[in-house]
Coordinates of C-alpha atoms in Angstrom, one line a residue:
X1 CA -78.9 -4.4 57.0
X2 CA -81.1 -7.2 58.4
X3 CA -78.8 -9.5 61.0
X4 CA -77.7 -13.0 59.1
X5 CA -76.8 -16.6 60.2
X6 CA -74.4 -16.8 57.7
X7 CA -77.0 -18.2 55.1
X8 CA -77.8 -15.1 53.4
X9 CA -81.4 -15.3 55.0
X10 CA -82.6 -13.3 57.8
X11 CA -81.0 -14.7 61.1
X12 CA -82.9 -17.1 63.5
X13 CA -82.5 -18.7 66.4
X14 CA -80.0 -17.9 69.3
X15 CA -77.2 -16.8 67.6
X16 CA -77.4 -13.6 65.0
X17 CA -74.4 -11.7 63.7
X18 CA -74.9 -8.6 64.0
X19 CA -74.0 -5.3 61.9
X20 CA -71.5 -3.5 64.0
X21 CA -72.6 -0.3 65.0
X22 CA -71.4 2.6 63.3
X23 CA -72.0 6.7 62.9
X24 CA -74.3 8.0 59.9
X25 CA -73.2 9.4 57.2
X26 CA -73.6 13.5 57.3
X27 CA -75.4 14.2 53.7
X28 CA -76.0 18.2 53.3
X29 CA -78.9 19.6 51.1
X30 CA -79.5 23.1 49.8
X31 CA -82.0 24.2 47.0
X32 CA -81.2 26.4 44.3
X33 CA -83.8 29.3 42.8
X34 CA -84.0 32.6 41.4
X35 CA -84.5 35.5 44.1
X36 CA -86.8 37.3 41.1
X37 CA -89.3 34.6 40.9
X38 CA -90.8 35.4 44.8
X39 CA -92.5 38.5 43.9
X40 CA -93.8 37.8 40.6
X41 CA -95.3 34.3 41.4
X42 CA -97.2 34.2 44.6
X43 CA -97.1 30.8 46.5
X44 CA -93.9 29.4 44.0
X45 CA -91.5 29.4 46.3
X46 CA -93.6 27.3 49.3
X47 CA -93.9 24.4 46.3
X48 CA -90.5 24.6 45.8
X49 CA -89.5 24.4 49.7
X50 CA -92.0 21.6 49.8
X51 CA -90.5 19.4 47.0
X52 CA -86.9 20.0 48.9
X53 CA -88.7 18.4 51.8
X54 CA -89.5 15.3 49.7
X55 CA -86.3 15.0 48.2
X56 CA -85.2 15.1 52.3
X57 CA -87.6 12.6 53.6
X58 CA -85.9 10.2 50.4
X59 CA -82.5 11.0 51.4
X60 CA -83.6 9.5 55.1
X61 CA -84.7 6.6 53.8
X62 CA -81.2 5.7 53.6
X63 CA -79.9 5.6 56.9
X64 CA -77.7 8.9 56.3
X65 CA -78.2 12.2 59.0
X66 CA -79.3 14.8 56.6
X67 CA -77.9 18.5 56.9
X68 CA -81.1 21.0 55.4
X69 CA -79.9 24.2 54.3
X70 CA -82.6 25.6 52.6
X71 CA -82.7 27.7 50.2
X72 CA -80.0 29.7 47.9
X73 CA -81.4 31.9 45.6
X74 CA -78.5 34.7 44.9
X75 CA -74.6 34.9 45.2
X76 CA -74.7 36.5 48.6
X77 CA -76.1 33.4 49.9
X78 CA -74.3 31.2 48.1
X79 CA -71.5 32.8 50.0
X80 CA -72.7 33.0 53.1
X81 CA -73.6 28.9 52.8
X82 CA -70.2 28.3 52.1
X83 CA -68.7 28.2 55.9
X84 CA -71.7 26.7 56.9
X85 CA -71.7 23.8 54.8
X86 CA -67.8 23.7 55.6
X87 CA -68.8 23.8 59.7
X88 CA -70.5 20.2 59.4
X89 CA -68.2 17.9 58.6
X90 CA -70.3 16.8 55.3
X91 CA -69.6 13.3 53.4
X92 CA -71.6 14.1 50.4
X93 CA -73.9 16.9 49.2
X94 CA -77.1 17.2 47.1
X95 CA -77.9 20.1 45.8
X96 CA -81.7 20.2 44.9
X97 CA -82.5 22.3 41.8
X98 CA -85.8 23.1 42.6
X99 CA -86.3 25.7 39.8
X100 CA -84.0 27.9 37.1
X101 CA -81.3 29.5 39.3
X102 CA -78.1 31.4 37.9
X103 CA -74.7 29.9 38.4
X104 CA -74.1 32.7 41.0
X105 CA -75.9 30.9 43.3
X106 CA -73.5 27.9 43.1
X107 CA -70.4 28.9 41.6
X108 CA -68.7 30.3 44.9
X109 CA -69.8 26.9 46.6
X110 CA -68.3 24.5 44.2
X111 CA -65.2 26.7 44.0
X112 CA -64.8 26.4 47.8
X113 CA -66.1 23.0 48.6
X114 CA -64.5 19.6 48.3
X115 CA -67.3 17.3 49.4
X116 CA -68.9 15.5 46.5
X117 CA -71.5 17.3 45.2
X118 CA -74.8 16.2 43.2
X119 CA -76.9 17.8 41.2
X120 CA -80.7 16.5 42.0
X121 CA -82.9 17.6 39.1
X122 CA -86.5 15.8 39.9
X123 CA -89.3 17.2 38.2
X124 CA -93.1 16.7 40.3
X125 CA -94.8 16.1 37.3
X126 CA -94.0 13.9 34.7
X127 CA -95.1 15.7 32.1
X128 CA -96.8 19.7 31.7
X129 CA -100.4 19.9 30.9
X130 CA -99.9 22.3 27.8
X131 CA -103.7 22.2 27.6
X132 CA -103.6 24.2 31.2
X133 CA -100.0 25.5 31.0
X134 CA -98.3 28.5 32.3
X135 CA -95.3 30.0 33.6
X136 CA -95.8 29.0 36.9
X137 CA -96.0 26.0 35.9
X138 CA -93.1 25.9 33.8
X139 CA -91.2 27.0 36.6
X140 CA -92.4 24.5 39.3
X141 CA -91.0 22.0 36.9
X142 CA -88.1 23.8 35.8
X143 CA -85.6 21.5 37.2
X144 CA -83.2 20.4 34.4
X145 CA -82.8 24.0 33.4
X146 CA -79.5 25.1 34.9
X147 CA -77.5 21.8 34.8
X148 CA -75.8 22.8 31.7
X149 CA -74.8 26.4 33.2
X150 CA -74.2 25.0 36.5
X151 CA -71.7 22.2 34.9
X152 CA -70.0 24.6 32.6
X153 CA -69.5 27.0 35.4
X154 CA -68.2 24.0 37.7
X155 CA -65.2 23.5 34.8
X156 CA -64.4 26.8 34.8
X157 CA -64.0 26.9 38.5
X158 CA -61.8 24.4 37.8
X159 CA -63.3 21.3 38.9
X160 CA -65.0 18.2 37.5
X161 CA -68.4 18.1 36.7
X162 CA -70.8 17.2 39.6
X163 CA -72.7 13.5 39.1
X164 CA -76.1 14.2 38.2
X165 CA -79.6 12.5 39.4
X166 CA -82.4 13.7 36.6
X167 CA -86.0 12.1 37.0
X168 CA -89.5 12.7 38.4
X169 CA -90.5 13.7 42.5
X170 CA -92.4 10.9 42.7
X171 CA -93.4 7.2 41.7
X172 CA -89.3 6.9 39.8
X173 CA -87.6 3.9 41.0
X174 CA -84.4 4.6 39.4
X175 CA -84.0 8.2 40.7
X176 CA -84.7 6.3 44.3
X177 CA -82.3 3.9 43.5
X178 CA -79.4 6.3 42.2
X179 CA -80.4 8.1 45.6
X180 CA -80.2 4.9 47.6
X181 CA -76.0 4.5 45.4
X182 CA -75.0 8.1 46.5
X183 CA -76.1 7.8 50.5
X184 CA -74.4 4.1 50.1
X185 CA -71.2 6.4 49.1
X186 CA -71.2 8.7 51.7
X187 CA -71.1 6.0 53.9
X188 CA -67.7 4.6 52.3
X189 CA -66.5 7.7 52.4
X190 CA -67.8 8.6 55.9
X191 CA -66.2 5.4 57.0
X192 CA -62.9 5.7 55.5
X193 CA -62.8 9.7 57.7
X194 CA -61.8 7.8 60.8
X195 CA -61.4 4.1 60.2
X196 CA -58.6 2.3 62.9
X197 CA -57.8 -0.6 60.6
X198 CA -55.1 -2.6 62.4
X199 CA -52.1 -4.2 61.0
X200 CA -49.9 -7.3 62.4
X201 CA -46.8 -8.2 60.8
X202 CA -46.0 -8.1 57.6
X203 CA -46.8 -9.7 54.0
X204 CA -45.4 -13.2 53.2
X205 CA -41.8 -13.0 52.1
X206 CA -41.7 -11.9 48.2
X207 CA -45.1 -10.8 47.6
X208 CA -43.6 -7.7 46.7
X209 CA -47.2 -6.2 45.3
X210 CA -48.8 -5.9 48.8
X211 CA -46.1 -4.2 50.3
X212 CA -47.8 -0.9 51.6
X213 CA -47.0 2.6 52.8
X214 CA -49.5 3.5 55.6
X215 CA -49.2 6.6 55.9
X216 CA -50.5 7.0 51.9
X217 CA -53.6 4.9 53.2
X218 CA -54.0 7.9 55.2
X219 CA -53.5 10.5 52.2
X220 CA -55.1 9.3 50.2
X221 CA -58.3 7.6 52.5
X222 CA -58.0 9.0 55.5
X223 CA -57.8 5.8 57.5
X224 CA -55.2 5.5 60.4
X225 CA -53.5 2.0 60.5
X226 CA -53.3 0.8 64.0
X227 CA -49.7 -1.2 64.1
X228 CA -50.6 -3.6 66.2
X229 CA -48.4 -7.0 67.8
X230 CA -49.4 -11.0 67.7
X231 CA -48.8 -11.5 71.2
X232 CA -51.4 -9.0 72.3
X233 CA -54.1 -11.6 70.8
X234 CA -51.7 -14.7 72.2
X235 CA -51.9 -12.9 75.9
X236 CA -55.7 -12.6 75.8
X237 CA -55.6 -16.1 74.3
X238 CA -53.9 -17.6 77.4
X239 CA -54.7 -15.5 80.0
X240 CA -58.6 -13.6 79.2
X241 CA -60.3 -16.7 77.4
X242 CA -62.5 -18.7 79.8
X243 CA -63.4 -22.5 79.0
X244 CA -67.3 -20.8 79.6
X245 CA -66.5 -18.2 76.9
X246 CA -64.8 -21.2 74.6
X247 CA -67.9 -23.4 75.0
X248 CA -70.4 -20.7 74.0
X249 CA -68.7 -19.9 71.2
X250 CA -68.1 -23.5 69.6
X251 CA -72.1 -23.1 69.6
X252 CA -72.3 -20.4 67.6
X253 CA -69.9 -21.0 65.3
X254 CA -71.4 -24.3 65.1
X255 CA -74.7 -22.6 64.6
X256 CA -73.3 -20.7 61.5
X257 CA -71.3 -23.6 59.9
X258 CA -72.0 -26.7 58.7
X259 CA -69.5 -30.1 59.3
X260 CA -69.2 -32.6 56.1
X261 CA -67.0 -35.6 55.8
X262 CA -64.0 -35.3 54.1
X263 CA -64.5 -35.7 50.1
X264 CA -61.5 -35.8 48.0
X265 CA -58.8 -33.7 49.3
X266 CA -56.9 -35.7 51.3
X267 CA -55.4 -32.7 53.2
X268 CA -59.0 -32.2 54.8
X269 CA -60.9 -33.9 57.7
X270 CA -64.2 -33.6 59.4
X271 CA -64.2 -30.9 61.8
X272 CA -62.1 -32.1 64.9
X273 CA -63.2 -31.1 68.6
X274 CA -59.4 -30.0 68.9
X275 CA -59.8 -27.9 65.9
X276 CA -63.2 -26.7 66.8
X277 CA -61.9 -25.5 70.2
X278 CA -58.9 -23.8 69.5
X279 CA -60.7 -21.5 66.6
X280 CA -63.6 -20.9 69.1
X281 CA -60.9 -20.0 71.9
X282 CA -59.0 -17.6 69.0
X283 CA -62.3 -16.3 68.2
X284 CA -62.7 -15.0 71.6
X285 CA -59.5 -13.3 72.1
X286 CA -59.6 -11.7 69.2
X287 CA -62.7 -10.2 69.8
X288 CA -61.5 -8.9 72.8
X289 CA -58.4 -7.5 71.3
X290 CA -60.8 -5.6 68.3
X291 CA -62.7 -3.9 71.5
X292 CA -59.2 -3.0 73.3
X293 CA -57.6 -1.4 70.4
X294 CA -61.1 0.0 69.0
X295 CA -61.0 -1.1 65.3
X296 CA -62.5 -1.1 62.1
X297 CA -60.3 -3.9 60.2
X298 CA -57.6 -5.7 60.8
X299 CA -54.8 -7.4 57.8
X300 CA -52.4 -9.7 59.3
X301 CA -49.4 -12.6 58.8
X302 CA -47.6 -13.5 61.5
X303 CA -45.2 -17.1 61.2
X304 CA -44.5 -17.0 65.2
X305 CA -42.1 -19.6 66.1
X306 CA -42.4 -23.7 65.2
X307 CA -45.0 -25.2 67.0
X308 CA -45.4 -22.0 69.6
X309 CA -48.8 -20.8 71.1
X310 CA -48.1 -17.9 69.0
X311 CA -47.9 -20.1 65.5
X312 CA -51.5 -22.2 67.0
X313 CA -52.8 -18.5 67.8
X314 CA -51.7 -16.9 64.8
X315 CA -52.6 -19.1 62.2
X316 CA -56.2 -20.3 63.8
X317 CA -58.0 -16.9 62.9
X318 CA -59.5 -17.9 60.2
X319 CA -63.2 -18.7 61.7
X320 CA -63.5 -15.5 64.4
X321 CA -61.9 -13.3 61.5
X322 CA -64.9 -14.5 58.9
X323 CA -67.3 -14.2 61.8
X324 CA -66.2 -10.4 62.8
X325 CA -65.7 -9.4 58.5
X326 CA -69.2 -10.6 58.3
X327 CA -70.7 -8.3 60.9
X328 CA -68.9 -5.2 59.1
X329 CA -65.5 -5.8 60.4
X330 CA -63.2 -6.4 57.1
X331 CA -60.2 -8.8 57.7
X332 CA -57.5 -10.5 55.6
X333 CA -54.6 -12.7 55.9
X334 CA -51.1 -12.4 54.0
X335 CA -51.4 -8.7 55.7
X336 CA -52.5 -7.2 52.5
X337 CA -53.9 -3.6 53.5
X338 CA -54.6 -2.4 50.2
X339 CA -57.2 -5.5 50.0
X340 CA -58.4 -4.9 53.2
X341 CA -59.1 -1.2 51.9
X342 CA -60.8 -2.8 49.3
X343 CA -63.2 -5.0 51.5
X344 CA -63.9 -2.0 53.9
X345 CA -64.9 0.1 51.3
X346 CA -67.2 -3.2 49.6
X347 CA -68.9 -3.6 53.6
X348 CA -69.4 0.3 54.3
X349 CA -70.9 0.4 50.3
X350 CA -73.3 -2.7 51.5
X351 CA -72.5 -5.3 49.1
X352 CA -70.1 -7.6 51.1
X353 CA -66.2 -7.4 50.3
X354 CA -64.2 -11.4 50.3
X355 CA -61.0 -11.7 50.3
X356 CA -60.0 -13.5 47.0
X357 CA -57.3 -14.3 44.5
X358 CA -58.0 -16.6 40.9
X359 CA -57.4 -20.1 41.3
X360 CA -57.8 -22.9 38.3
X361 CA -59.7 -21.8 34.9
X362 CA -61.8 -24.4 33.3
X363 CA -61.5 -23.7 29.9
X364 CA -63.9 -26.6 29.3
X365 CA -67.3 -24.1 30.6
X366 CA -65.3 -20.7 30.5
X367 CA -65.2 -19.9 34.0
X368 CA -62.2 -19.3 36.4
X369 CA -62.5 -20.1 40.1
X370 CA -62.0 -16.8 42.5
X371 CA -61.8 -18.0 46.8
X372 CA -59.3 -17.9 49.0
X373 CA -57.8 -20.0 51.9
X374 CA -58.3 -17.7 55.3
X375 CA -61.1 -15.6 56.4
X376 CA -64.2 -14.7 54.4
X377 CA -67.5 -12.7 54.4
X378 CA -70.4 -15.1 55.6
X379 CA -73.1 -12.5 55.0
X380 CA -72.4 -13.1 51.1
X381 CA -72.7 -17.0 51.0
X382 CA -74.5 -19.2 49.1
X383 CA -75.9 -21.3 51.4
X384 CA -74.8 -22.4 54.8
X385 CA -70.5 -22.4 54.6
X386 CA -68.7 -25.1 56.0
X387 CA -66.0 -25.8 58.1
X388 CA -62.9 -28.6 58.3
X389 CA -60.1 -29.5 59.6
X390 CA -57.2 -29.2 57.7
X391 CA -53.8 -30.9 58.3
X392 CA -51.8 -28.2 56.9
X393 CA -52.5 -24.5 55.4
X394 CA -51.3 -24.3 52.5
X395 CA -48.3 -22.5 52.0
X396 CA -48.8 -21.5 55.4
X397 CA -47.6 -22.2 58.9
X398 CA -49.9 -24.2 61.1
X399 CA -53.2 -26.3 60.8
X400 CA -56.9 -26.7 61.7
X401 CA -60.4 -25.5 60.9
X402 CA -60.4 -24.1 57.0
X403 CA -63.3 -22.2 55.8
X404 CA -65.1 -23.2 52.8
X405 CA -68.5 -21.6 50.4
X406 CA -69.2 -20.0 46.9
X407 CA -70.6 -16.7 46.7
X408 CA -74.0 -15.7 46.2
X409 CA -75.2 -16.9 43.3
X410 CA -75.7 -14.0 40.3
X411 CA -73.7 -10.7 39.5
X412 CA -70.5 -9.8 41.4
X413 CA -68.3 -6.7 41.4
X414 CA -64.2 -7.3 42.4
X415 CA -61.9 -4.5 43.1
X416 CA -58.5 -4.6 43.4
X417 CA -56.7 -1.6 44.9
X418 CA -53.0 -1.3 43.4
X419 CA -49.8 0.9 43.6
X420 CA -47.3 1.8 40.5
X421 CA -43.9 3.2 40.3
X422 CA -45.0 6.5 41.5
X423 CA -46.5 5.3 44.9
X424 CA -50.1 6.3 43.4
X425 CA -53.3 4.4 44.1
X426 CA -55.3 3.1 41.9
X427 CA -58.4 1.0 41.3
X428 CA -58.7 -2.1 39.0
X429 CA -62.6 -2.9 39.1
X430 CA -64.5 -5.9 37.2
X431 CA -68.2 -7.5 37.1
X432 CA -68.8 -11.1 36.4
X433 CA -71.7 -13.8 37.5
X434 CA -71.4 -16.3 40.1
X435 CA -73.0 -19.5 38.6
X436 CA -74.0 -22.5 40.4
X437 CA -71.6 -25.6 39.9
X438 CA -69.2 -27.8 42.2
X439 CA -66.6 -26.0 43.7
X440 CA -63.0 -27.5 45.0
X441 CA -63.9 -29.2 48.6
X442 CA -60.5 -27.6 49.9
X443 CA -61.6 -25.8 53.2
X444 CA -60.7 -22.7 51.2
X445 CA -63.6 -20.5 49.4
X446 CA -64.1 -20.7 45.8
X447 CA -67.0 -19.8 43.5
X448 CA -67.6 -20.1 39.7
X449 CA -66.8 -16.7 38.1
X450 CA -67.7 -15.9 34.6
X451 CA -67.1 -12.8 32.6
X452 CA -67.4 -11.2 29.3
X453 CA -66.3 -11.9 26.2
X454 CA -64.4 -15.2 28.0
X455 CA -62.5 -15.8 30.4
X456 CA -59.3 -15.8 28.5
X457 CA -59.6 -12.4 27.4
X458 CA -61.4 -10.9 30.3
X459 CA -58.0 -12.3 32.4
X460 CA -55.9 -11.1 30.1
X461 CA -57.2 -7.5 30.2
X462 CA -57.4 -7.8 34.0
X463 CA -53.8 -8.2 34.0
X464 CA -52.7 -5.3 31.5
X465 CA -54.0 -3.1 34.3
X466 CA -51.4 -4.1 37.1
X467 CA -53.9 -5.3 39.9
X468 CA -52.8 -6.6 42.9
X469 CA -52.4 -10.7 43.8
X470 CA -55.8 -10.2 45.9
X471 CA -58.9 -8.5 45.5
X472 CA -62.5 -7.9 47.5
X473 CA -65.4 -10.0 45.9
X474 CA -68.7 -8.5 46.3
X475 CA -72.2 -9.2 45.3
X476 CA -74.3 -7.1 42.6
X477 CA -73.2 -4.9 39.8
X478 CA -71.4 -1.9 41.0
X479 CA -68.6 -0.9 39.0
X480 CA -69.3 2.3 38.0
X481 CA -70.3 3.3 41.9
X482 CA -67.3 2.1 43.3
X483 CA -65.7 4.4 40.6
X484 CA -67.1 7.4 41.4
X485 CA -66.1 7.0 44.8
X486 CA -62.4 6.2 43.2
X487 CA -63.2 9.5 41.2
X488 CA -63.9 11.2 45.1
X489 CA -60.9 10.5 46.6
X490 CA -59.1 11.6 43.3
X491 CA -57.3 8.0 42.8
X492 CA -57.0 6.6 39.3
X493 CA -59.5 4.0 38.1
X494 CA -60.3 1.7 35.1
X495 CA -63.4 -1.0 34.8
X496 CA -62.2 -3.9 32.8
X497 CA -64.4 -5.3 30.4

């Protein structure tokens, strides 16, 4: 991911933010043939071990570590793969079906296996020359043969049907780009495998829906939630923040975020110096506090005490939280951790992840509005996002700077990760378009969403699913990715439309 200023174009100047760094994802790949074939047609199996070494070089492409274990061409090495493949701590498997091969040679492996598996069927030519045909020939494009027998043999092992890639070797955009989805996935789910997502406080008082059980985040994602206390943040506010370190980082920020006059909320100023410097000052600390504790995300809510360093501290995180969840570091407010699930797995997927709610529908142009007050994902913006001072957060202990932008213009995806009676998961996933139009000038994001048929009925159908209050905005159409990754960790999921 190139660095941004916050603009949504490449970054320039002094001050970047950059992607934090994280692991690869660990994608294995094995071939599948027919141990009879070798004998009878010289030279078939080095073209098939040299179209697995395309599919490879592809796979690369996409930032993943890549795993090659050859080939499997009978059940004794389709057993004798099995501990291998379950010694490398996999996030995602493609299993390249080079040629015809019986369901021997993957039966035992999907039976014993519970990494995601795909089934790559991509042909090298895009069509047989029948004028110059022959069974060689057949065979070296053989590729969609055994999906039906490896499928049905799949259910009968009792489990679901492996995800599918079917195209041409070469010059197939959308067999790259289906390629490009599933390394994106193994990087949620290599992500989720060890996520430290730390948690401060607890949710406002009666917001009953985002009340969450962390050790199911860790059933059912694997994530360990860091409980973590405000005053570690307040003590490296007072004691580990030097006026240098303030003063460098009112620049950046400044570099990022843009300063208007007050329009027509009368709640909202022009940036203030005051403002300015205790957010830069709460940026720093909490930056140190991210590094001391080692984590991935953070949702928090913390009152603190009337008109204490801790309320200042507490309720000032808005701008160095939006500056770290832009550089892959997903944070909300209201301590929601099923949202801030729902944003780590929008950043690790590459598409962004904002923390929103619906505001206002105009029923006028068939739109409702979807921002939030609190921190936000820069790297999604359209345009440069702005900052003011606001003389109270609404609903909220506490005032100064407010953040404020619409979302990229074009398609969006939102997820909202709930919980019902049972204590079950489950995703509640949507596409829309963000459309260019004046937004709210509230010091709180906002951005036009539309979706189909109308906004009435799309709401309504949102609704009859049980979502949560809040929900991760991200750009592009991904509904049925972020699905299948749902379908992965075997938690329930519905796309409204």
């Amino acid at each position: 991911m190139k660095e941004s200023n916050g603009s949504g174009n490449p970054a320039e100047g002094k001050y970047k933010i950059e992607r934090r760094e994280s692991s690869l994802p660990r994608i294995g790949v094995f071939g599948v043939g027919y141990f009879k074939y070798w004998a009878q047609f010289e030279g078939l199996l080095d073209a098939l071990l040299a179209k697995q070494k395309v599919l490879i070089e592809k796979i690369e492409r996409n930032n993943a570590a890549v795993i090659d274990f050859g080939l499997v061409d009978d059940a004794q090495s389709a057993y004798d793969l099995v501990p291998k493949l379950q010694a490398e701590n996999l996030d995602l498997i493609f299993c390249d079906m080079l040629t015809y091969a019986t369901s021997s040679t993957f039966g035992t492996i999907i039976k014993n296996i519970n990494v995601p598996i795909v089934l790559v069927a991509l042909q090298p030519d895009k069509a047989m020359d029948y004028s110059r045909a022959s069974t060689y020939m057949q065979l070296y494009n053989d590729d969609v043969c055994s999906l039906p027998e490896f499928a049905g043999v799949a259910v009968r092992m009792g489990k679901k049907v492996p995800d599918v890639i079917i195209g041409t070797l070469h010059d197939d955009p959308e067999s790259e780009r289906m390629i490009g989805e599933y390394c994106r996935m193994a990087n949620v789910l290599h992500g989720l495998k060890t996520a430290r997502i730390g948690h401060i406080g607890h949710p406002i008082e009666a917001m009953l829906d985002m009340h969450t059980d962390s050790t199911m985040l860790t059933a059912h994602f694997g994530v360990h939630i860091v409980q973590c206390e405000a005053n570690e943040i307040v003590s490296n506010y007072a004691e580990k923040v030097s006026e240098a370190e303030v003063t460098e980082e009112e620049k950046r920020i400044l570099s990022f975020f843009d300063t208007p006059d007050p329009v027509s909320d009368p709640i909202s100023e022009k940036l203030k110096k005051e403002d300015l410097n205790v957010a830069a000052g709460v940026s720093v600390a909490l930056k140190k506090f991210v590094e001391d504790k080692n984590l991935d995300g953070l949702a928090y809510y913390y009152n603190g005490e009337d008109h204490s360093q801790t309320q200042l501290v507490m309720s000032n995180l808005i701008v160095g939280n939006s500056l770290l969840t832009s550089s892959g570091f997903p944070m909300c407010g209201e301590s929601d951790l099923k949202c801030c699930m729902a944003m780590f797995i929008m950043d690790r997927f590459g598409i962004g992840g904002s923390f929103a709610e619906f505001h206002p529908v105009d029923f006028k142009e068939n739109f409702v509005l979807v921002g939030h007050d609190g921190p936000h994902n820069l790297s999604i913006a359209q345009g440069k996002p702005v900052l003011r001072s606001l003389k109270k957060y609404h609903g909220k202990p506490g005032f100064g700077a407010g953040v404020e932008f619409k979302i990229k213009e074009g398609p969006i995806t939102m997820l909202s990760i709930s919980s019902n009676y049972e204590g079950k998961f489950k995703f509640v996933i949507a596409e829309g378009a963000s459309v260019e139009g004046p937004i709210p000038p509230t010091g709180n994001t906002n951005t036009r969403g539309f979706f189909k048929p109308d906004v009435r009925t799309f709401l309504t159908n949102w609704i009859k699913e049980g979502p949560t209050h809040h929900f991760a905005l991200g750009i592009g159409h991904h509904a049925k990715s972020i699905q299948k990754i749902a379908n992965y960790l075997n938690i329930e999921s519905v796309i409204v439309v």
